[in-house]
GROMACS .gro file of C-alpha atoms in nm:
model
  264
    1UNK     CA    1   2.798   0.832   1.103
    2UNK     CA    2   2.631   0.644   1.388
    3UNK     CA    3   2.309   0.587   1.188
    4UNK     CA    4   2.506   0.358   0.959
    5UNK     CA    5   2.804   0.251   1.170
    6UNK     CA    6   2.617   0.124   1.476
    7UNK     CA    7   2.352  -0.144   1.518
    8UNK     CA    8   2.135   0.093   1.723
    9UNK     CA    9   2.156   0.360   1.452
   10UNK     CA   10   2.055   0.114   1.181
   11UNK     CA   11   1.761  -0.006   1.390
   12UNK     CA   12   1.654   0.355   1.441
   13UNK     CA   13   1.656   0.413   1.064
   14UNK     CA   14   1.445   0.099   1.025
   15UNK     CA   15   1.204   0.231   1.289
   16UNK     CA   16   1.165   0.576   1.131
   17UNK     CA   17   1.117   0.446   0.777
   18UNK     CA   18   0.882   0.177   0.906
   19UNK     CA   19   0.669   0.435   1.089
   20UNK     CA   20   0.636   0.641   0.770
   21UNK     CA   21   0.538   0.333   0.569
   22UNK     CA   22   0.274   0.237   0.828
   23UNK     CA   23   0.123   0.584   0.797
   24UNK     CA   24   0.118   0.551   0.418
   25UNK     CA   25  -0.049   0.210   0.435
   26UNK     CA   26  -0.313   0.360   0.666
   27UNK     CA   27  -0.374   0.646   0.420
   28UNK     CA   28  -0.394   0.398   0.132
   29UNK     CA   29  -0.664   0.185   0.295
   30UNK     CA   30  -0.870   0.497   0.373
   31UNK     CA   31  -0.833   0.613   0.012
   32UNK     CA   32  -0.951   0.272  -0.110
   33UNK     CA   33  -1.253   0.299   0.119
   34UNK     CA   34  -1.365   0.601  -0.084
   35UNK     CA   35  -1.388   0.374  -0.391
   36UNK     CA   36  -1.643   0.159  -0.207
   37UNK     CA   37  -1.854   0.453  -0.091
   38UNK     CA   38  -1.823   0.698  -0.380
   39UNK     CA   39  -1.656   0.587  -0.707
   40UNK     CA   40  -1.671   0.944  -0.843
   41UNK     CA   41  -1.492   1.068  -0.532
   42UNK     CA   42  -1.223   0.804  -0.576
   43UNK     CA   43  -1.168   0.911  -0.937
   44UNK     CA   44  -1.146   1.272  -0.820
   45UNK     CA   45  -0.872   1.175  -0.573
   46UNK     CA   46  -0.685   0.988  -0.848
   47UNK     CA   47  -0.711   1.293  -1.074
   48UNK     CA   48  -0.591   1.520  -0.793
   49UNK     CA   49  -0.285   1.304  -0.728
   50UNK     CA   50  -0.196   1.191  -1.081
   51UNK     CA   51   0.140   1.316  -1.207
   52UNK     CA   52   0.125   1.657  -1.038
   53UNK     CA   53   0.451   1.783  -0.891
   54UNK     CA   54   0.340   1.729  -0.532
   55UNK     CA   55   0.229   1.372  -0.607
   56UNK     CA   56   0.558   1.302  -0.785
   57UNK     CA   57   0.759   1.440  -0.492
   58UNK     CA   58   0.555   1.224  -0.254
   59UNK     CA   59   0.604   0.917  -0.476
   60UNK     CA   60   0.980   0.969  -0.493
   61UNK     CA   61   0.994   1.020  -0.117
   62UNK     CA   62   0.788   0.706  -0.056
   63UNK     CA   63   1.006   0.503  -0.291
   64UNK     CA   64   1.318   0.629  -0.109
   65UNK     CA   65   1.172   0.530   0.229
   66UNK     CA   66   1.085   0.186   0.097
   67UNK     CA   67   1.428   0.126  -0.057
   68UNK     CA   68   1.608   0.245   0.257
   69UNK     CA   69   1.386   0.021   0.470
   70UNK     CA   70   1.470  -0.282   0.254
   71UNK     CA   71   1.844  -0.209   0.246
   72UNK     CA   72   1.865  -0.169   0.622
   73UNK     CA   73   1.652  -0.479   0.679
   74UNK     CA   74   1.890  -0.692   0.472
   75UNK     CA   75   2.189  -0.519   0.635
   76UNK     CA   76   2.066  -0.597   0.987
   77UNK     CA   77   1.980  -0.956   0.894
   78UNK     CA   78   2.326  -1.020   0.753
   79UNK     CA   79   2.484  -0.851   1.055
   80UNK     CA   80   2.285  -1.065   1.300
   81UNK     CA   81   2.371  -1.387   1.118
   82UNK     CA   82   2.739  -1.300   1.112
   83UNK     CA   83   2.729  -1.216   1.484
   84UNK     CA   84   2.570  -1.554   1.570
   85UNK     CA   85   2.795  -1.748   1.338
   86UNK     CA   86   2.752  -2.125   1.360
   87UNK     CA   87   2.560  -2.092   1.687
   88UNK     CA   88   2.236  -2.035   1.499
   89UNK     CA   89   2.251  -2.394   1.372
   90UNK     CA   90   2.273  -2.532   1.726
   91UNK     CA   91   1.941  -2.384   1.834
   92UNK     CA   92   1.683  -2.660   1.863
   93UNK     CA   93   1.401  -2.463   2.026
   94UNK     CA   94   1.331  -2.094   2.046
   95UNK     CA   95   1.235  -1.909   2.365
   96UNK     CA   96   0.856  -1.866   2.390
   97UNK     CA   97   0.889  -1.487   2.404
   98UNK     CA   98   1.048  -1.482   2.059
   99UNK     CA   99   0.764  -1.427   1.812
  100UNK     CA  100   0.739  -1.615   1.484
  101UNK     CA  101   0.716  -1.286   1.294
  102UNK     CA  102   1.042  -1.158   1.445
  103UNK     CA  103   1.219  -1.470   1.319
  104UNK     CA  104   1.080  -1.434   0.968
  105UNK     CA  105   1.070  -1.059   0.903
  106UNK     CA  106   1.294  -1.088   0.597
  107UNK     CA  107   1.081  -1.364   0.442
  108UNK     CA  108   0.765  -1.165   0.514
  109UNK     CA  109   0.930  -0.863   0.358
  110UNK     CA  110   1.010  -1.058   0.040
  111UNK     CA  111   0.645  -1.170   0.010
  112UNK     CA  112   0.531  -0.808   0.057
  113UNK     CA  113   0.776  -0.685  -0.210
  114UNK     CA  114   0.646  -0.947  -0.456
  115UNK     CA  115   0.288  -0.844  -0.382
  116UNK     CA  116   0.381  -0.477  -0.419
  117UNK     CA  117   0.534  -0.547  -0.761
  118UNK     CA  118   0.203  -0.695  -0.880
  119UNK     CA  119   0.011  -0.401  -0.732
  120UNK     CA  120   0.234  -0.144  -0.903
  121UNK     CA  121   0.203  -0.318  -1.240
  122UNK     CA  122  -0.175  -0.320  -1.208
  123UNK     CA  123  -0.216   0.038  -1.088
  124UNK     CA  124   0.087   0.269  -1.065
  125UNK     CA  125   0.230   0.172  -1.405
  126UNK     CA  126  -0.109   0.227  -1.572
  127UNK     CA  127  -0.195   0.546  -1.387
  128UNK     CA  128   0.081   0.779  -1.266
  129UNK     CA  129   0.353   0.635  -1.491
  130UNK     CA  130   0.117   0.637  -1.792
  131UNK     CA  131   0.036   1.002  -1.725
  132UNK     CA  132   0.406   1.086  -1.700
  133UNK     CA  133   0.462   0.917  -2.037
  134UNK     CA  134   0.173   1.112  -2.190
  135UNK     CA  135  -0.056   0.815  -2.244
  136UNK     CA  136  -0.423   0.916  -2.231
  137UNK     CA  137  -0.611   0.602  -2.332
  138UNK     CA  138  -0.749   0.465  -2.111
  139UNK     CA  139  -0.773   0.770  -1.888
  140UNK     CA  140  -0.493   0.734  -1.624
  141UNK     CA  141  -0.705   0.925  -1.372
  142UNK     CA  142  -0.996   0.678  -1.391
  143UNK     CA  143  -0.903   0.469  -1.089
  144UNK     CA  144  -1.231   0.277  -1.092
  145UNK     CA  145  -1.156   0.150  -1.442
  146UNK     CA  146  -0.830  -0.006  -1.322
  147UNK     CA  147  -0.995  -0.150  -1.011
  148UNK     CA  148  -1.250  -0.316  -1.238
  149UNK     CA  149  -0.977  -0.438  -1.472
  150UNK     CA  150  -0.760  -0.581  -1.194
  151UNK     CA  151  -1.028  -0.749  -0.984
  152UNK     CA  152  -1.206  -0.900  -1.283
  153UNK     CA  153  -0.920  -1.151  -1.267
  154UNK     CA  154  -0.986  -1.400  -0.985
  155UNK     CA  155  -0.612  -1.440  -0.927
  156UNK     CA  156  -0.589  -1.079  -0.806
  157UNK     CA  157  -0.768  -1.120  -0.469
  158UNK     CA  158  -0.575  -1.442  -0.399
  159UNK     CA  159  -0.240  -1.267  -0.452
  160UNK     CA  160  -0.356  -0.964  -0.256
  161UNK     CA  161  -0.483  -1.161   0.044
  162UNK     CA  162  -0.153  -1.352   0.066
  163UNK     CA  163   0.028  -1.017   0.058
  164UNK     CA  164  -0.207  -0.870   0.320
  165UNK     CA  165  -0.152  -1.163   0.559
  166UNK     CA  166   0.225  -1.115   0.527
  167UNK     CA  167   0.172  -0.742   0.585
  168UNK     CA  168  -0.024  -0.816   0.904
  169UNK     CA  169   0.260  -1.021   1.052
  170UNK     CA  170   0.515  -0.763   0.940
  171UNK     CA  171   0.318  -0.472   1.089
  172UNK     CA  172   0.232  -0.638   1.421
  173UNK     CA  173   0.597  -0.703   1.492
  174UNK     CA  174   0.731  -0.387   1.330
  175UNK     CA  175   0.492  -0.154   1.515
  176UNK     CA  176   0.615  -0.226   1.867
  177UNK     CA  177   0.968  -0.306   1.750
  178UNK     CA  178   1.015   0.048   1.614
  179UNK     CA  179   0.924   0.192   1.956
  180UNK     CA  180   1.160  -0.054   2.122
  181UNK     CA  181   1.439   0.068   1.893
  182UNK     CA  182   1.359   0.424   2.006
  183UNK     CA  183   1.400   0.324   2.372
  184UNK     CA  184   1.037   0.255   2.470
  185UNK     CA  185   1.110  -0.099   2.589
  186UNK     CA  186   1.005  -0.094   2.955
  187UNK     CA  187   0.766  -0.351   3.100
  188UNK     CA  188   0.483  -0.097   3.122
  189UNK     CA  189   0.475   0.043   2.771
  190UNK     CA  190   0.592  -0.251   2.560
  191UNK     CA  191   0.280  -0.467   2.625
  192UNK     CA  192   0.061  -0.162   2.552
  193UNK     CA  193   0.243  -0.092   2.227
  194UNK     CA  194   0.211  -0.456   2.123
  195UNK     CA  195  -0.164  -0.438   2.186
  196UNK     CA  196  -0.198  -0.111   1.990
  197UNK     CA  197   0.010  -0.255   1.706
  198UNK     CA  198  -0.203  -0.569   1.688
  199UNK     CA  199  -0.526  -0.368   1.676
  200UNK     CA  200  -0.391  -0.118   1.423
  201UNK     CA  201  -0.257  -0.388   1.190
  202UNK     CA  202  -0.574  -0.595   1.224
  203UNK     CA  203  -0.803  -0.304   1.138
  204UNK     CA  204  -0.591  -0.187   0.844
  205UNK     CA  205  -0.532  -0.534   0.697
  206UNK     CA  206  -0.893  -0.637   0.767
  207UNK     CA  207  -1.016  -0.337   0.567
  208UNK     CA  208  -0.775  -0.419   0.283
  209UNK     CA  209  -0.903  -0.778   0.264
  210UNK     CA  210  -1.266  -0.662   0.281
  211UNK     CA  211  -1.203  -0.416  -0.002
  212UNK     CA  212  -1.036  -0.684  -0.216
  213UNK     CA  213  -1.333  -0.918  -0.167
  214UNK     CA  214  -1.593  -0.648  -0.242
  215UNK     CA  215  -1.402  -0.522  -0.547
  216UNK     CA  216  -1.382  -0.879  -0.681
  217UNK     CA  217  -1.753  -0.948  -0.628
  218UNK     CA  218  -1.859  -0.619  -0.787
  219UNK     CA  219  -1.618  -0.651  -1.081
  220UNK     CA  220  -1.732  -1.004  -1.161
  221UNK     CA  221  -2.100  -0.919  -1.113
  222UNK     CA  222  -2.076  -0.639  -1.369
  223UNK     CA  223  -2.145  -0.367  -1.112
  224UNK     CA  224  -1.869  -0.150  -1.260
  225UNK     CA  225  -2.031  -0.105  -1.601
  226UNK     CA  226  -2.106   0.268  -1.576
  227UNK     CA  227  -1.867   0.509  -1.743
  228UNK     CA  228  -1.741   0.603  -1.394
  229UNK     CA  229  -1.576   0.263  -1.378
  230UNK     CA  230  -1.549   0.158  -1.740
  231UNK     CA  231  -1.413   0.487  -1.870
  232UNK     CA  232  -1.498   0.688  -2.181
  233UNK     CA  233  -1.338   0.721  -2.521
  234UNK     CA  234  -1.076   0.997  -2.572
  235UNK     CA  235  -1.213   1.353  -2.595
  236UNK     CA  236  -1.527   1.252  -2.405
  237UNK     CA  237  -1.628   1.299  -2.044
  238UNK     CA  238  -1.828   1.097  -1.795
  239UNK     CA  239  -2.126   1.310  -1.686
  240UNK     CA  240  -2.414   1.159  -1.488
  241UNK     CA  241  -2.298   0.810  -1.593
  242UNK     CA  242  -2.305   0.904  -1.960
  243UNK     CA  243  -2.008   0.949  -2.193
  244UNK     CA  244  -2.051   1.295  -2.340
  245UNK     CA  245  -1.864   1.513  -2.588
  246UNK     CA  246  -1.828   1.880  -2.489
  247UNK     CA  247  -1.984   2.117  -2.744
  248UNK     CA  248  -1.805   2.422  -2.875
  249UNK     CA  249  -2.124   2.627  -2.843
  250UNK     CA  250  -2.433   2.598  -2.622
  251UNK     CA  251  -2.684   2.353  -2.767
  252UNK     CA  252  -2.999   2.401  -2.562
  253UNK     CA  253  -3.306   2.298  -2.754
  254UNK     CA  254  -3.116   2.077  -2.998
  255UNK     CA  255  -3.209   1.708  -3.008
  256UNK     CA  256  -2.959   1.487  -2.827
  257UNK     CA  257  -2.814   1.775  -2.627
  258UNK     CA  258  -2.802   1.829  -2.253
  259UNK     CA  259  -2.716   2.189  -2.159
  260UNK     CA  260  -2.370   2.258  -2.299
  261UNK     CA  261  -2.280   1.895  -2.368
  262UNK     CA  262  -2.392   1.680  -2.660
  263UNK     CA  263  -2.473   1.325  -2.549
  264UNK     CA  264  -2.312   1.064  -2.775
   0.00000   0.00000   0.00000
């Protein structure tokens, strides 16, 4: 099959999977923005996604895209090094048109994978995976709780910003490179695509870094102390920033009760 047997086919697979991952990263940064504006809305999104069948299908598909992207990246790197042979050691200077990112895409990818591993341990493993395993304490759908937990540690933003910088370099090169692999490599469109890629990556990564900084400041200032962020005990619910226990029967007029819910 030419997608695996030819260099052009392998580059096309890299381009398609890369485009899908860029779209996911863009969705992710927009989802995170909701946490800054409306914590309750962010928790609602986390509850909607959770371990539902559509979220699981999307997660499996995303994981497949990521794994394929990595495999083909390593494959192309090994292929290029074999093709150059010992000649690569004779190069003293690189042409000015060869970008630094294009020479270090594999290294940047390794940094991003390491960052992603930390991110998944802090969030995915405690949210979607925990829900799959039937763990309910703390509530896997309470995304704000895990944001507070992660960014209370000062090491988190440092690791994240390093990962985001690597992501910026990876995206700026990968954006126009995927179009080049698809045949859009003429002198008119390539400079335009490079400009679009730089702006896109800068906006997305800039928002990620801003979110990491704001989350860290708020978490360490104690701004996430409401039950929206801190979570409630099992069998209770967060209503109007109070942890409440649903009543079996209406309790209007009873001390300590609010409508149909008894305030703990």
